[in-house]
Amino acid sequence: MQGPPVQTVSRRGALKLASLVGGLGLGSALSLTDKSRAQTDSSQHRTHDASDTMHHDGNRVVGTVDHAGNGFDPNVILTDFDLGRTFVDEDGRTVREWTIGAEDKEIEIAPGVFFPAWTYNGRVPGPTLRCVEGERLRIHFVNGSQHPHTMHFHGIHSARMDGVPGAGLVEPGGTFTYEFDAKPFGCHLYHCHALPLKRHIHKGMYGAFIVDPDPRRHAGEEAAARGRLFGSPEVAGWQELVMVMNGFDTNFDDENEFYAVNSIPFAYLERPIRIDRSRPVRVYLVNITEFDPINSFHLHANFFDFYDHGTTLTPTLRTVDTVMMCQGQRGILEFSFADHEPGLYMFHAHQSEFAELGWMSMFEVVEA
Amino acid sequence: MNARVLWFALPAVALAAILLFIFAARPLDRLAGNSPPVEEIAVETVRLTPDLISIDVRADGSKPVRIAQVQVDGAYRAFTTEPEGAIKRLGTTRVNIPYPWIEGETHHIVLLTATGAAFEHTIDVAVPTLQHNGTNALSLALIGVLLGVAPVAAGLLAYPAIRNVSAGGLTFILALTMGLLTFLFIDTLFEGLEAAAGAVERLRAEGLVWVSALATALVLLAVGRRSGVPPQGIALATFIALGIGLHNFGEGLAVGASLASGAAALATFLVVGFAIHNVSEGFGIATPLVQAQPPFWLFVALAALAGLPAVAGVFLGAAALSPYWIALCFGVGAGAIAQVIVEVGTLIARRSGAAGLVTLPSLSGMVAGLAVMYATALLV
């Protein structure tokens, strides 16, 4: 909701200032020396205080979000992979299942700013579902919200399981089990596909969906595949992080007031992500920002290899420092700070507008 | 007498009982329970000092309003509020935002409340707020004198020319004064309504403009006629000077407020335009004096009465009054002008009868007055 129209400079008011200026020129021996100096000298800034750098020189939100009150914490979401429950069925196939509930919840998306979100399992983004290529997946969706919802997965599945109106739309109180094979391997996502689509997405119904490659299916690239398999000794040599780029339109004017990674603006500026210098970093990056056609990820002082959609075991783009995504695009970034000094390294959207509105973060690289 | 006062307790008690019921039984909760709070924020003044933007805001709504975050030019900024905490209904707070604003450029401010509602304010042209020092004070005073006293004094100098005018001529110039004042009345009223739009809704500032205008007109009418005799001659000239002074106070406010908000510099011919526009006001003050024998010092006093309020207006405008008080000042000014319009009109009627108001000299004078003021106003 907008405020009342505030007083702008009327033309008459503007001309009156001009008359003032003219009047000074005409009759006054007491010229405004301040004014003439000010016109030529535009460098009225004070020198930037060193103590400002931690808080990015004033570009920040004021206060801290009560993560306990929200029921989720962006610092935990970074490394929180939901592996569900697995069992082997009578055909010897691994079945992995999850139970996901839709929940209407008011959350604090920025310090002191509350938003009526629709969530999966009470958190935004929803749980990061992780599985292995080839498994049979069953997602039991229970709709505890007051509105109909779906779970639409970006993967390969049947039309019946697509999670769109007519195929898996769940009324309030209802349930539906989405069942399909985990393929292709890569970094994917899921989101609600109920109508109206923009609203169901921007109110918080989305999450990451990661399918690890099965080394047995990739002859010749087993090492690379094992390096991506959750729980393997190889993957322990990586620091894996989940980052879902999103935003919030708090006043429903179809423009985001806040941008963030994992929902909370400037969260990783207030608490930089600690990176162990000796281990490479892998970021599962998903863009689900509504209203803005594209988002991006830019890393300071370092370059990364990018795997578009994560569906290959070799990078699709090597040695870049900025990657652009539209809503629904995602990928895997791999980089290392092994040759860097410890310190603070920024990463943010390279739309400066998004960066200044919350999508601004830091890695704190430390010795192990 | 005492018994009557006691009986007034009946409606008072009944009202108290109604209010008690509303607060205790909360009958609206069932219908309105889930609605988000209604919020409103009005920016009243903006002060720019080196690397700091200070905004005075007034808030209103169904609950205290909390400013949660602040954006300047599309970036969230650290800020503080004095006092801290939520703003009570119709309460004010000052939002201090350290920010390297650039002189001469536009800056956009967005205030976000706890419900996520966004209230925008644009600083069209950033200029540093005038500091309170002697040099600036003298400059402001000079501006006020140039706007107010000097043109009015120039207009008063028409007195020798209109003295000894014929009866018809006197009717004409009195009607001219009426037309002139009517334009000022309309102008002042609309300036007040424009300023009122920037105030918080519940304050009903537009209504205040009309109410204060009416109240001022009625009060001044009563004051002017307190001895039973309608004002004319010197007394009427004084009332005209008072009304014009209040109008010029409003003009000074507008100029001072422009100082605080900045604008492109135009040529000095605009000052000439102001002078021409306000000279007519001096003429209007001189008109009722034509049949009196006013001493010279009276002219000085009248010029001061009509012109010096412009100086006060420039000072207060530069100090950035809130739109509510600006609206009130304009309303009072309009009311004062309305009173003198009535008194000049009744003067014409007393001299030439009621029909005298609609004779050719009278009507042409009124139209001429309106036309001259409108035409010279186009210069500004």
XYZ file of C-alpha atoms in Angstrom:
748
model
C 0.000 0.000 0.000
C 1.276 3.395 -0.906
C 1.379 6.502 1.238
C -0.407 9.739 0.414
C 1.138 11.896 -2.293
C 3.958 13.813 -0.700
C 4.752 17.386 -1.444
C 6.889 17.794 -4.529
C 8.556 20.935 -5.754
C 5.866 22.802 -7.641
C 6.898 24.783 -10.681
C 5.914 27.908 -8.843
C 8.030 26.862 -5.911
C 10.941 26.184 -8.221
C 10.591 29.540 -9.891
C 10.381 31.197 -6.527
C 13.771 29.792 -5.681
C 15.051 31.201 -8.915
C 13.689 34.577 -7.982
C 15.467 34.201 -4.698
C 18.687 33.521 -6.504
C 18.089 36.464 -8.764
C 17.227 38.645 -5.824
C 20.500 37.776 -4.204
C 22.363 38.682 -7.327
C 20.530 41.957 -7.664
C 20.599 43.567 -4.308
C 22.769 41.711 -1.928
C 26.321 42.506 -1.112
C 26.227 39.502 1.143
C 26.546 36.738 -1.373
C 26.059 33.211 -0.196
C 29.684 32.209 -0.403
C 28.729 28.717 0.670
C 26.566 28.381 -2.400
C 29.222 29.374 -4.917
C 31.746 27.068 -3.354
C 29.266 24.229 -3.247
C 28.564 24.499 -6.937
C 32.112 23.739 -7.934
C 33.068 21.407 -5.145
C 31.079 18.214 -5.179
C 33.395 16.215 -2.966
C 31.661 16.796 0.309
C 32.159 13.207 1.408
C 33.980 12.379 4.547
C 36.694 9.784 4.126
C 35.320 6.301 4.508
C 35.764 4.929 7.972
C 37.574 1.614 8.232
C 34.971 0.366 10.679
C 32.380 0.677 7.918
C 33.870 -1.968 5.685
C 32.506 -4.853 7.712
C 29.032 -3.492 7.198
C 29.672 -2.441 3.647
C 29.818 1.250 4.368
C 26.223 1.752 5.401
C 24.575 -0.477 2.787
C 22.917 -2.955 5.086
C 19.728 -3.716 6.916
C 19.344 -2.601 10.506
C 18.867 -5.274 13.141
C 19.006 -9.055 12.916
C 16.367 -11.570 11.980
C 15.184 -13.915 14.695
C 16.004 -17.219 13.000
C 14.703 -19.201 15.924
C 11.375 -17.441 15.573
C 11.328 -18.223 11.866
C 12.105 -21.871 12.427
C 14.888 -21.847 9.861
C 18.342 -20.345 9.634
C 20.110 -19.412 6.384
C 23.419 -20.381 7.932
C 22.090 -23.904 8.470
C 20.314 -24.126 5.118
C 23.687 -23.768 3.379
C 24.692 -27.301 4.259
C 21.343 -28.865 5.085
C 20.698 -31.735 2.664
C 17.504 -33.692 3.184
C 18.222 -37.270 2.227
C 14.793 -38.575 3.142
C 14.386 -42.201 4.000
C 15.684 -44.973 1.819
C 14.818 -48.625 1.554
C 15.294 -51.314 -1.029
C 12.126 -52.586 -2.670
C 11.360 -56.130 -3.787
C 13.045 -55.514 -7.155
C 16.253 -54.571 -5.419
C 15.823 -50.938 -6.318
C 16.593 -48.161 -3.891
C 13.524 -46.149 -3.093
C 13.941 -42.794 -1.409
C 10.975 -41.070 0.093
C 10.169 -37.792 1.747
C 7.094 -36.363 3.379
C 6.759 -32.689 2.630
C 4.032 -30.486 4.073
C 2.780 -27.164 2.791
C 2.368 -24.618 5.544
C 1.198 -20.993 5.617
C 3.527 -19.107 7.865
C 4.389 -15.509 8.604
C 8.159 -15.175 8.522
C 10.586 -12.402 9.241
C 12.337 -11.990 5.893
C 14.379 -8.984 6.966
C 14.922 -7.504 10.436
C 11.557 -6.197 11.542
C 9.819 -6.950 8.236
C 7.229 -9.704 8.250
C 5.864 -11.515 5.216
C 2.921 -13.900 4.904
C 4.776 -16.764 3.252
C 3.626 -20.111 1.887
C 6.243 -22.687 2.714
C 7.324 -26.259 2.260
C 8.005 -27.690 5.734
C 7.896 -24.252 7.357
C 11.053 -22.925 5.728
C 11.975 -20.770 2.758
C 13.562 -22.111 0.641
C 12.004 -25.498 1.178
C 14.109 -28.527 2.096
C 16.993 -29.353 -0.234
C 16.102 -32.822 -1.439
C 19.120 -34.919 -2.352
C 19.195 -38.326 -3.946
C 21.221 -40.482 -6.268
C 20.677 -40.987 -9.961
C 18.574 -44.032 -10.754
C 16.733 -44.255 -7.433
C 12.959 -44.408 -7.319
C 11.728 -41.266 -5.628
C 8.485 -40.893 -3.734
C 7.521 -37.511 -2.364
C 4.442 -37.585 -0.168
C 3.016 -34.102 -0.330
C 0.584 -33.120 2.422
C -1.183 -29.820 1.962
C -1.569 -28.163 5.358
C -2.044 -24.760 3.761
C -5.320 -22.948 3.143
C -4.666 -22.892 -0.597
C -4.203 -25.560 -3.233
C -0.576 -26.299 -4.092
C 1.570 -28.650 -6.106
C 5.179 -29.758 -6.230
C 6.520 -29.389 -9.729
C 9.949 -30.958 -10.123
C 12.489 -29.988 -12.730
C 13.464 -33.470 -13.756
C 12.372 -36.247 -16.103
C 9.030 -37.757 -15.206
C 5.589 -38.643 -16.469
C 2.892 -36.052 -17.207
C 0.831 -37.493 -14.367
C 3.568 -36.546 -11.900
C 4.252 -33.113 -13.314
C 2.730 -31.206 -10.390
C 0.606 -28.825 -12.437
C -3.132 -28.138 -12.272
C -4.716 -31.347 -13.563
C -1.778 -33.526 -12.556
C -0.964 -33.426 -8.897
C -2.788 -30.313 -7.706
C -3.555 -30.876 -4.058
C -6.450 -29.167 -2.329
C -6.082 -27.963 1.275
C -6.029 -30.986 3.524
C -5.297 -33.348 0.655
C -2.238 -35.434 -0.168
C -0.515 -36.666 -3.289
C 2.513 -38.830 -3.852
C 4.805 -37.789 -6.658
C 6.742 -40.787 -7.902
C 9.432 -40.870 -10.562
C 13.009 -41.915 -11.182
C 15.828 -39.680 -10.116
C 17.093 -38.438 -13.444
C 18.973 -36.716 -14.915
C 21.737 -36.194 -12.383
C 22.409 -32.561 -11.653
C 21.345 -29.545 -9.679
C 17.613 -29.023 -10.046
C 14.727 -27.456 -8.200
C 11.071 -27.881 -7.372
C 8.395 -25.290 -6.895
C 4.662 -24.888 -6.693
C 2.941 -24.675 -10.059
C -0.563 -23.776 -8.872
C -2.190 -20.690 -10.296
C -1.645 -17.775 -10.057
C 1.864 -18.886 -10.813
C 3.809 -15.746 -9.843
C 2.180 -15.575 -6.458
C 2.621 -19.233 -5.631
C 6.293 -18.947 -6.436
C 7.121 -15.595 -4.931
C 5.394 -16.373 -1.653
C 8.046 -18.979 -0.947
C 7.123 -22.333 -2.437
C 10.391 -23.559 -3.892
C 13.466 -25.530 -2.985
C 16.559 -27.188 -4.398
C 16.513 -30.751 -5.699
C 19.910 -32.376 -6.209
C 20.491 -35.661 -7.989
C 23.997 -37.014 -7.475
C 25.599 -38.959 -10.311
C 25.928 -42.717 -9.778
C 29.598 -43.555 -10.442
C 28.609 -46.980 -11.777
C 26.829 -45.304 -14.679
C 29.742 -43.157 -15.786
C 32.545 -45.333 -17.007
C 35.704 -43.324 -17.475
C 34.488 -40.532 -15.191
C 34.025 -42.442 -11.971
C 36.317 -40.139 -10.011
C 34.424 -37.059 -11.015
C 31.122 -38.776 -10.228
C 32.328 -39.968 -6.846
C 33.417 -36.434 -6.074
C 29.742 -35.438 -6.361
C 28.219 -38.342 -4.452
C 26.925 -37.443 -1.015
C 28.611 -39.455 1.703
C 31.566 -40.567 -0.360
C 35.072 -39.941 1.010
C 35.807 -37.882 -2.080
C 32.978 -35.458 -1.448
C 34.248 -34.922 2.082
C 37.141 -33.103 0.459
C 34.708 -30.484 -0.798
C 32.787 -27.763 0.975
C 29.333 -28.053 -0.526
C 26.904 -25.184 -0.177
C 23.295 -24.768 -1.291
C 22.339 -21.298 -2.468
C 18.849 -20.499 -3.648
C 18.639 -16.985 -5.076
C 15.277 -15.506 -4.208
C 13.531 -12.272 -3.356
C 10.451 -10.930 -1.617
C 7.811 -8.513 -2.780
C 6.526 -7.312 0.557
C 3.972 -4.819 -0.679
C 2.682 -6.866 -3.619
C 3.496 -4.305 -6.275
C 5.108 -6.971 -8.495
C 8.599 -5.752 -7.671
C 10.943 -7.244 -5.147
C 11.753 -5.122 -2.116
C 14.407 -7.597 -0.957
C 16.835 -9.865 -2.745
C 18.736 -12.613 -1.028
C 20.444 -15.934 -1.134
C 18.492 -18.369 1.035
C 15.865 -15.758 1.891
C 17.520 -13.424 4.358
C 19.059 -10.264 2.827
C 22.696 -9.593 3.726
C 22.682 -12.747 5.889
C 26.158 -13.793 4.765
C 27.414 -10.239 5.085
C 26.485 -10.181 8.754
C 27.927 -13.688 9.161
C 30.375 -14.468 6.348
C 30.516 -18.091 5.241
C 33.671 -19.696 6.593
C 35.690 -21.386 3.905
C 38.522 -23.716 4.702
C 41.313 -22.655 2.373
C 42.544 -26.170 1.856
C 39.299 -27.576 0.448
C 37.616 -26.571 -2.803
C 34.103 -25.179 -2.727
C 31.100 -26.465 -4.638
C 27.993 -24.316 -4.775
C 24.637 -25.684 -5.877
C 23.137 -22.472 -7.175
C 19.451 -22.131 -8.066
C 17.628 -19.037 -9.295
C 13.956 -18.779 -8.357
C 13.732 -14.968 -8.160
C 10.326 -13.805 -9.330
C 9.572 -10.551 -11.228
C 13.126 -9.939 -12.417
C 14.025 -11.577 -15.712
C 17.557 -12.477 -14.681
C 19.744 -12.842 -11.659
C 23.454 -13.537 -11.469
C 26.337 -14.698 -9.305
C 29.643 -12.909 -9.253
C 32.645 -13.998 -7.212
C 35.329 -11.565 -6.143
C 39.020 -12.128 -6.620
C 38.582 -15.641 -7.954
C 37.160 -17.544 -10.912
C 35.106 -20.694 -11.043
C 34.097 -23.515 -13.339
C 30.409 -23.722 -14.050
C 28.270 -26.764 -14.765
C 25.053 -25.601 -16.361
C 22.189 -27.540 -14.697
C 24.945 -29.702 -13.189
C 24.041 -32.383 -15.709
C 27.611 -32.988 -16.878
C 30.717 -34.192 -15.120
C 32.910 -31.703 -16.953
C 32.311 -27.990 -16.725
C 30.162 -26.377 -19.384
C 31.872 -23.046 -18.784
C 35.437 -22.800 -17.527
C 37.147 -19.993 -15.683
C 34.435 -17.391 -15.378
C 33.655 -15.062 -12.496
C 30.098 -14.121 -13.341
C 27.229 -16.313 -14.427
C 23.718 -15.217 -15.356
C 20.488 -17.116 -14.793
C 16.829 -16.631 -15.481
C 14.192 -18.028 -13.141
C 14.445 -21.794 -13.069
C 18.012 -21.934 -14.292
C 20.607 -23.366 -11.991
C 24.032 -24.925 -11.951
C 27.045 -25.996 -9.991
C 29.985 -23.704 -9.343
C 33.357 -25.086 -8.371
C 36.247 -22.966 -7.169
C 39.135 -22.995 -4.770
C 40.819 -20.468 -2.517
C 43.898 -22.641 -2.045
C 46.155 -20.039 -3.689
C 44.540 -17.090 -1.928
C 45.392 -15.317 1.266
C 42.911 -15.687 4.083
C 40.449 -12.856 4.203
C 37.008 -11.672 3.226
C 35.898 -12.319 -0.337
C 32.628 -10.892 -1.528
C 30.123 -12.599 -3.756
C 26.909 -11.058 -4.988
C 24.566 -10.552 -7.903
C 26.134 -8.375 -10.504
C 22.933 -6.478 -10.894
C 24.029 -3.783 -8.472
C 20.375 -3.103 -7.739
C 19.968 -6.621 -6.308
C 23.253 -6.361 -4.443
C 22.234 -3.172 -2.684
C 18.837 -4.620 -1.846
C 20.212 -7.654 -0.044
C 21.915 -10.101 -2.418
C 25.354 -9.305 -1.117
C 27.441 -11.850 0.750
C 30.941 -12.754 1.813
C 33.189 -15.751 2.143
C 35.621 -15.675 5.007
C 38.579 -17.718 3.873
C 40.560 -19.092 6.798
C 43.415 -21.442 7.310
C 42.150 -24.883 8.247
C -27.882 26.313 37.344
C -26.020 23.595 39.141
C -28.780 21.106 38.427
C -28.484 21.774 34.722
C -24.769 21.078 34.773
C -25.421 17.840 36.608
C -27.909 16.713 33.959
C -25.146 17.019 31.384
C -23.590 14.081 33.120
C -26.265 11.845 31.549
C -24.897 11.826 27.985
C -21.358 11.779 29.313
C -22.011 8.635 31.309
C -23.812 7.025 28.402
C -20.866 7.742 26.114
C -18.461 6.331 28.669
C -20.558 3.173 28.854
C -20.557 2.789 25.061
C -16.783 3.217 24.907
C -16.307 0.761 27.742
C -18.362 -1.813 25.894
C -16.380 -1.360 22.668
C -13.071 -1.788 24.451
C -14.176 -4.693 26.627
C -16.378 -6.766 24.349
C -14.354 -6.032 21.185
C -17.270 -6.580 18.825
C -15.179 -5.903 15.723
C -12.708 -8.710 16.287
C -14.865 -11.282 14.563
C -15.065 -9.207 11.385
C -11.684 -7.528 11.365
C -9.531 -10.014 13.255
C -7.235 -11.100 10.433
C -6.825 -7.838 8.602
C -3.348 -6.379 8.417
C -2.933 -3.042 10.157
C -3.633 0.104 8.152
C -0.537 2.264 7.954
C 0.252 5.726 6.704
C 3.454 7.702 6.727
C 3.812 11.328 5.639
C 7.214 12.912 5.198
C 7.029 16.354 6.749
C 10.505 17.800 6.396
C 13.835 16.753 4.936
C 17.128 18.202 6.122
C 20.364 17.646 4.244
C 23.680 18.157 5.979
C 27.017 16.761 4.778
C 26.655 12.998 4.439
C 23.414 12.898 6.388
C 19.780 12.857 5.369
C 17.331 13.627 8.188
C 13.666 13.078 7.576
C 10.872 14.048 9.933
C 7.910 11.764 9.417
C 4.481 11.562 10.917
C 2.705 8.235 11.021
C -0.884 7.197 11.469
C -2.819 4.004 11.257
C -4.683 1.399 13.226
C -1.568 0.477 15.221
C 1.746 2.144 15.995
C 3.881 2.111 12.866
C 7.397 0.755 12.989
C 9.881 1.736 10.303
C 11.795 -1.494 9.824
C 14.162 -0.670 6.973
C 15.097 2.307 4.837
C 16.229 2.452 1.207
C 18.005 5.365 -0.397
C 18.337 5.170 -4.176
C 17.449 1.501 -4.204
C 19.917 0.404 -1.543
C 19.250 -0.517 2.045
C 20.995 1.873 4.390
C 21.900 1.907 8.045
C 19.690 4.396 9.860
C 18.536 5.440 13.288
C 15.280 6.914 14.468
C 14.786 9.460 17.212
C 12.906 8.439 19.233
C 13.461 4.747 18.672
C 10.656 2.252 18.468
C 7.265 2.320 16.823
C 5.612 5.625 16.000
C 2.374 6.147 17.887
C -0.755 7.192 16.000
C -0.210 10.759 14.731
C 3.234 10.596 16.313
C 6.458 11.779 14.732
C 9.970 10.525 14.529
C 13.161 11.666 12.891
C 14.890 9.186 10.608
C 18.623 9.835 10.344
C 20.304 8.191 7.362
C 24.031 8.653 6.901
C 24.351 8.842 3.126
C 26.709 10.556 0.678
C 23.998 12.486 -1.158
C 25.110 14.394 -4.231
C 24.245 18.070 -4.498
C 21.987 18.894 -7.412
C 20.906 15.306 -7.988
C 17.707 13.437 -7.279
C 17.503 10.917 -4.487
C 14.719 8.447 -3.802
C 13.878 7.316 -0.323
C 11.706 4.333 0.575
C 10.580 3.659 4.131
C 9.548 0.064 4.774
C 7.330 -0.760 7.707
C 7.082 -3.998 9.609
C 4.249 -5.169 7.372
C 6.395 -4.650 4.301
C 4.482 -1.600 3.088
C 6.694 0.878 1.258
C 6.360 4.656 1.495
C 8.316 6.646 -1.024
C 9.666 10.163 -0.968
C 11.714 11.875 -3.639
C 14.232 14.610 -3.007
C 13.992 16.257 -6.419
C 17.137 18.331 -6.168
C 19.413 17.847 -3.199
C 20.712 21.053 -1.702
C 22.233 21.472 1.733
C 19.784 22.802 4.274
C 20.541 26.376 5.185
C 22.535 26.654 8.349
C 21.490 29.029 11.068
C 24.155 31.707 10.975
C 24.244 35.463 10.730
C 25.104 35.665 7.056
C 22.277 33.401 6.036
C 19.879 35.217 8.337
C 20.689 38.550 6.741
C 20.311 37.047 3.277
C 16.948 35.564 4.149
C 15.828 38.877 5.613
C 16.863 40.693 2.471
C 14.926 38.226 0.336
C 11.841 38.796 2.451
C 12.191 42.555 2.163
C 12.598 42.316 -1.605
C 9.526 40.122 -1.894
C 7.293 41.906 0.528
C 8.159 45.327 1.808
C 9.742 46.859 -1.268
C 6.960 46.138 -3.783
C 4.230 47.094 -1.322
C 5.986 50.353 -0.539
C 6.272 51.000 -4.253
C 2.552 50.426 -4.647
C 1.773 52.766 -1.779
C 3.593 55.475 -3.683
C 0.532 55.587 -5.959
C -1.286 57.434 -3.197
C -0.622 60.971 -4.463
C -1.927 59.906 -7.857
C -5.234 58.549 -6.601
C -5.906 61.219 -3.983
C -8.662 63.639 -4.986
C -10.137 61.131 -7.332
C -13.796 61.459 -8.346
C -16.573 59.445 -6.709
C -16.824 57.146 -9.692
C -13.072 56.874 -9.774
C -12.999 55.932 -6.106
C -15.595 53.227 -6.724
C -13.450 51.931 -9.560
C -10.273 51.693 -7.533
C -12.082 50.208 -4.550
C -13.528 47.576 -6.862
C -10.091 47.111 -8.369
C -8.841 46.414 -4.872
C -11.628 43.890 -4.395
C -10.704 42.104 -7.606
C -7.059 42.113 -6.650
C -7.833 40.715 -3.222
C -10.147 38.079 -4.677
C -7.311 36.780 -6.784
C -5.089 36.663 -3.718
C -7.814 34.840 -1.828
C -8.113 32.160 -4.506
C -4.342 31.886 -4.839
C -3.749 31.578 -1.107
C -6.513 29.026 -0.705
C -5.156 26.784 -3.427
C -1.607 27.056 -2.153
C -2.921 25.937 1.197
C -4.818 23.001 -0.290
C -1.719 21.954 -2.198
C 0.392 22.009 0.935
C -2.326 20.155 2.827
C -2.069 17.176 0.503
C 1.265 16.317 2.087
C -0.044 15.887 5.596
C -1.290 12.728 7.262
C -4.882 12.028 6.235
C -6.422 11.945 9.644
C -5.280 15.511 10.291
C -7.672 16.570 7.517
C -5.386 19.373 6.513
C -7.492 20.291 3.470
C -10.447 20.725 5.753
C -8.269 22.745 8.080
C -7.524 25.201 5.279
C -11.210 25.900 4.776
C -12.012 25.897 8.476
C -9.171 28.227 9.408
C -10.042 30.528 6.521
C -13.656 30.737 7.627
C -12.778 31.112 11.290
C -10.200 33.811 10.618
C -12.590 35.723 8.396
C -15.337 35.599 11.008
C -13.035 36.546 13.881
C -11.569 39.474 11.968
C -15.015 40.603 10.891
C -16.053 40.646 14.529
C -12.874 42.416 15.631
C -13.205 44.977 12.888
C -16.771 45.786 13.812
C -16.451 45.506 17.588
C -17.243 49.178 18.125
C -20.367 48.798 16.045
C -18.930 50.729 13.092
C -17.575 48.918 10.003
C -13.950 49.754 9.281
C -13.107 52.329 6.658
C -10.362 54.753 5.904
C -7.272 54.086 7.999
C -8.840 51.149 9.811
C -9.805 49.501 6.527
C -6.372 50.126 5.069
C -4.901 48.485 8.136
C -7.065 45.390 7.708
C -6.116 45.202 4.049
C -2.466 45.479 4.990
C -2.972 42.727 7.577
C -4.626 40.414 5.063
C -1.980 41.075 2.452
C 0.692 40.630 5.097
C -0.635 37.163 5.898
C -0.720 36.349 2.202
C 2.867 37.510 1.830
C 3.784 35.416 4.863
C 2.564 32.476 2.832
C 4.618 33.607 -0.156
C 7.676 33.856 2.083
C 6.959 30.323 3.338
C 6.900 29.047 -0.217
C 10.171 30.769 -1.087
C 11.812 29.516 2.089
C 10.553 25.992 1.464
C 11.970 26.140 -2.046
C 15.324 26.943 -0.492
C 15.084 23.677 1.362
C 14.107 21.654 -1.695
C 16.257 23.196 -4.394
C 15.476 24.064 -8.021
C 17.129 25.198 -11.191
C 18.280 28.787 -11.210
C 16.421 31.041 -13.593
C 16.992 34.552 -14.624
C 16.581 37.622 -12.479
C 13.567 38.772 -14.484
C 11.504 36.564 -12.185
C 12.307 38.924 -9.323
C 10.975 41.728 -11.500
C 7.827 39.704 -12.009
C 7.368 39.333 -8.266
C 7.876 43.021 -7.731
C 5.266 43.921 -10.333
C 2.846 41.369 -8.902
C 3.151 42.669 -5.371
C 3.087 46.344 -6.289
C -0.609 45.959 -6.987
C -1.017 44.948 -3.363
C 0.421 48.274 -2.198
C -2.025 50.008 -4.490
C -4.860 48.164 -2.837
C -3.764 49.299 0.610
C -3.607 52.934 -0.474
C -7.099 52.911 -1.907
C -9.166 53.319 1.292
C -6.917 56.179 2.396
C -7.852 58.531 -0.426
C -10.410 60.407 1.610
C -8.434 60.386 4.843
C -5.467 62.512 5.853
C -2.971 59.864 6.842
C 0.361 60.940 8.322
C 3.491 59.799 6.527
C 4.507 57.367 9.252
C 1.264 55.469 8.624
C 2.405 54.566 5.131
C 5.640 53.227 6.579
C 3.708 51.224 9.163
C 1.326 49.813 6.560
C 4.191 48.812 4.282
C 5.808 47.089 7.227
C 2.585 45.346 8.214
C 2.051 44.070 4.694
C 5.664 43.321 3.863
C 7.510 42.164 6.949
C 5.515 38.940 7.328
C 7.223 37.839 4.124
C 10.517 37.978 5.992
C 9.093 35.811 8.773
C 7.698 33.473 6.133
C 11.066 33.083 4.411
C 12.734 32.257 7.718
C 10.121 29.714 8.731
C 9.913 28.212 5.271
C 13.669 27.711 5.141
C 13.468 26.072 8.560
C 11.112 23.589 6.889
C 7.695 23.691 8.488
C 5.572 20.611 8.218
C 2.863 20.682 5.535
C 0.164 20.794 8.212
C 1.342 24.104 9.645
C 1.934 25.525 6.180
C -1.660 24.671 5.286
C -2.875 26.360 8.459
C -0.907 29.534 7.697
C -2.328 29.701 4.204
C -5.816 29.092 5.537
C -5.497 31.948 8.010
C -4.129 34.182 5.263
C -7.040 33.359 2.978
C -9.490 34.102 5.764
C -7.920 37.478 6.477
C -8.157 38.363 2.807
C -11.766 37.228 2.704
C -12.579 39.587 5.561
C -11.164 42.606 3.758
C -12.974 41.631 0.552
C -16.196 41.764 2.526
C -15.297 45.086 4.155
C -14.269 46.760 0.909
C -17.434 45.476 -0.721
C -19.600 46.807 2.067
C -17.766 50.114 1.863
C -18.693 50.429 -1.806
C -22.259 49.501 -0.902
C -22.458 52.101 1.874
C -21.145 54.837 -0.411
C -23.206 54.061 -3.496
C -25.929 51.772 -2.246
C -26.056 48.037 -2.778
C -26.717 48.578 -6.474
C -23.446 50.440 -6.604
C -21.654 47.111 -6.511
C -22.927 46.103 -9.920
C -22.463 49.403 -11.773
C -19.964 49.667 -14.614
C -17.157 51.326 -12.635
C -17.494 48.705 -9.942
C -17.663 45.627 -12.128
C -14.957 46.805 -14.470
C -12.779 47.568 -11.474
C -13.238 44.066 -10.098
C -12.488 42.445 -13.408
C -9.464 44.674 -13.922
C -8.144 43.775 -10.490
C -8.509 40.051 -11.154
C -6.944 40.381 -14.578
C -3.953 42.442 -13.479
C -3.107 40.068 -10.639
C -3.501 36.974 -12.797
C -1.388 38.467 -15.580
C 1.414 39.521 -13.266
C 1.227 36.159 -11.493
C 2.078 34.484 -14.783
C 5.492 36.053 -14.451
C 6.182 33.828 -11.502
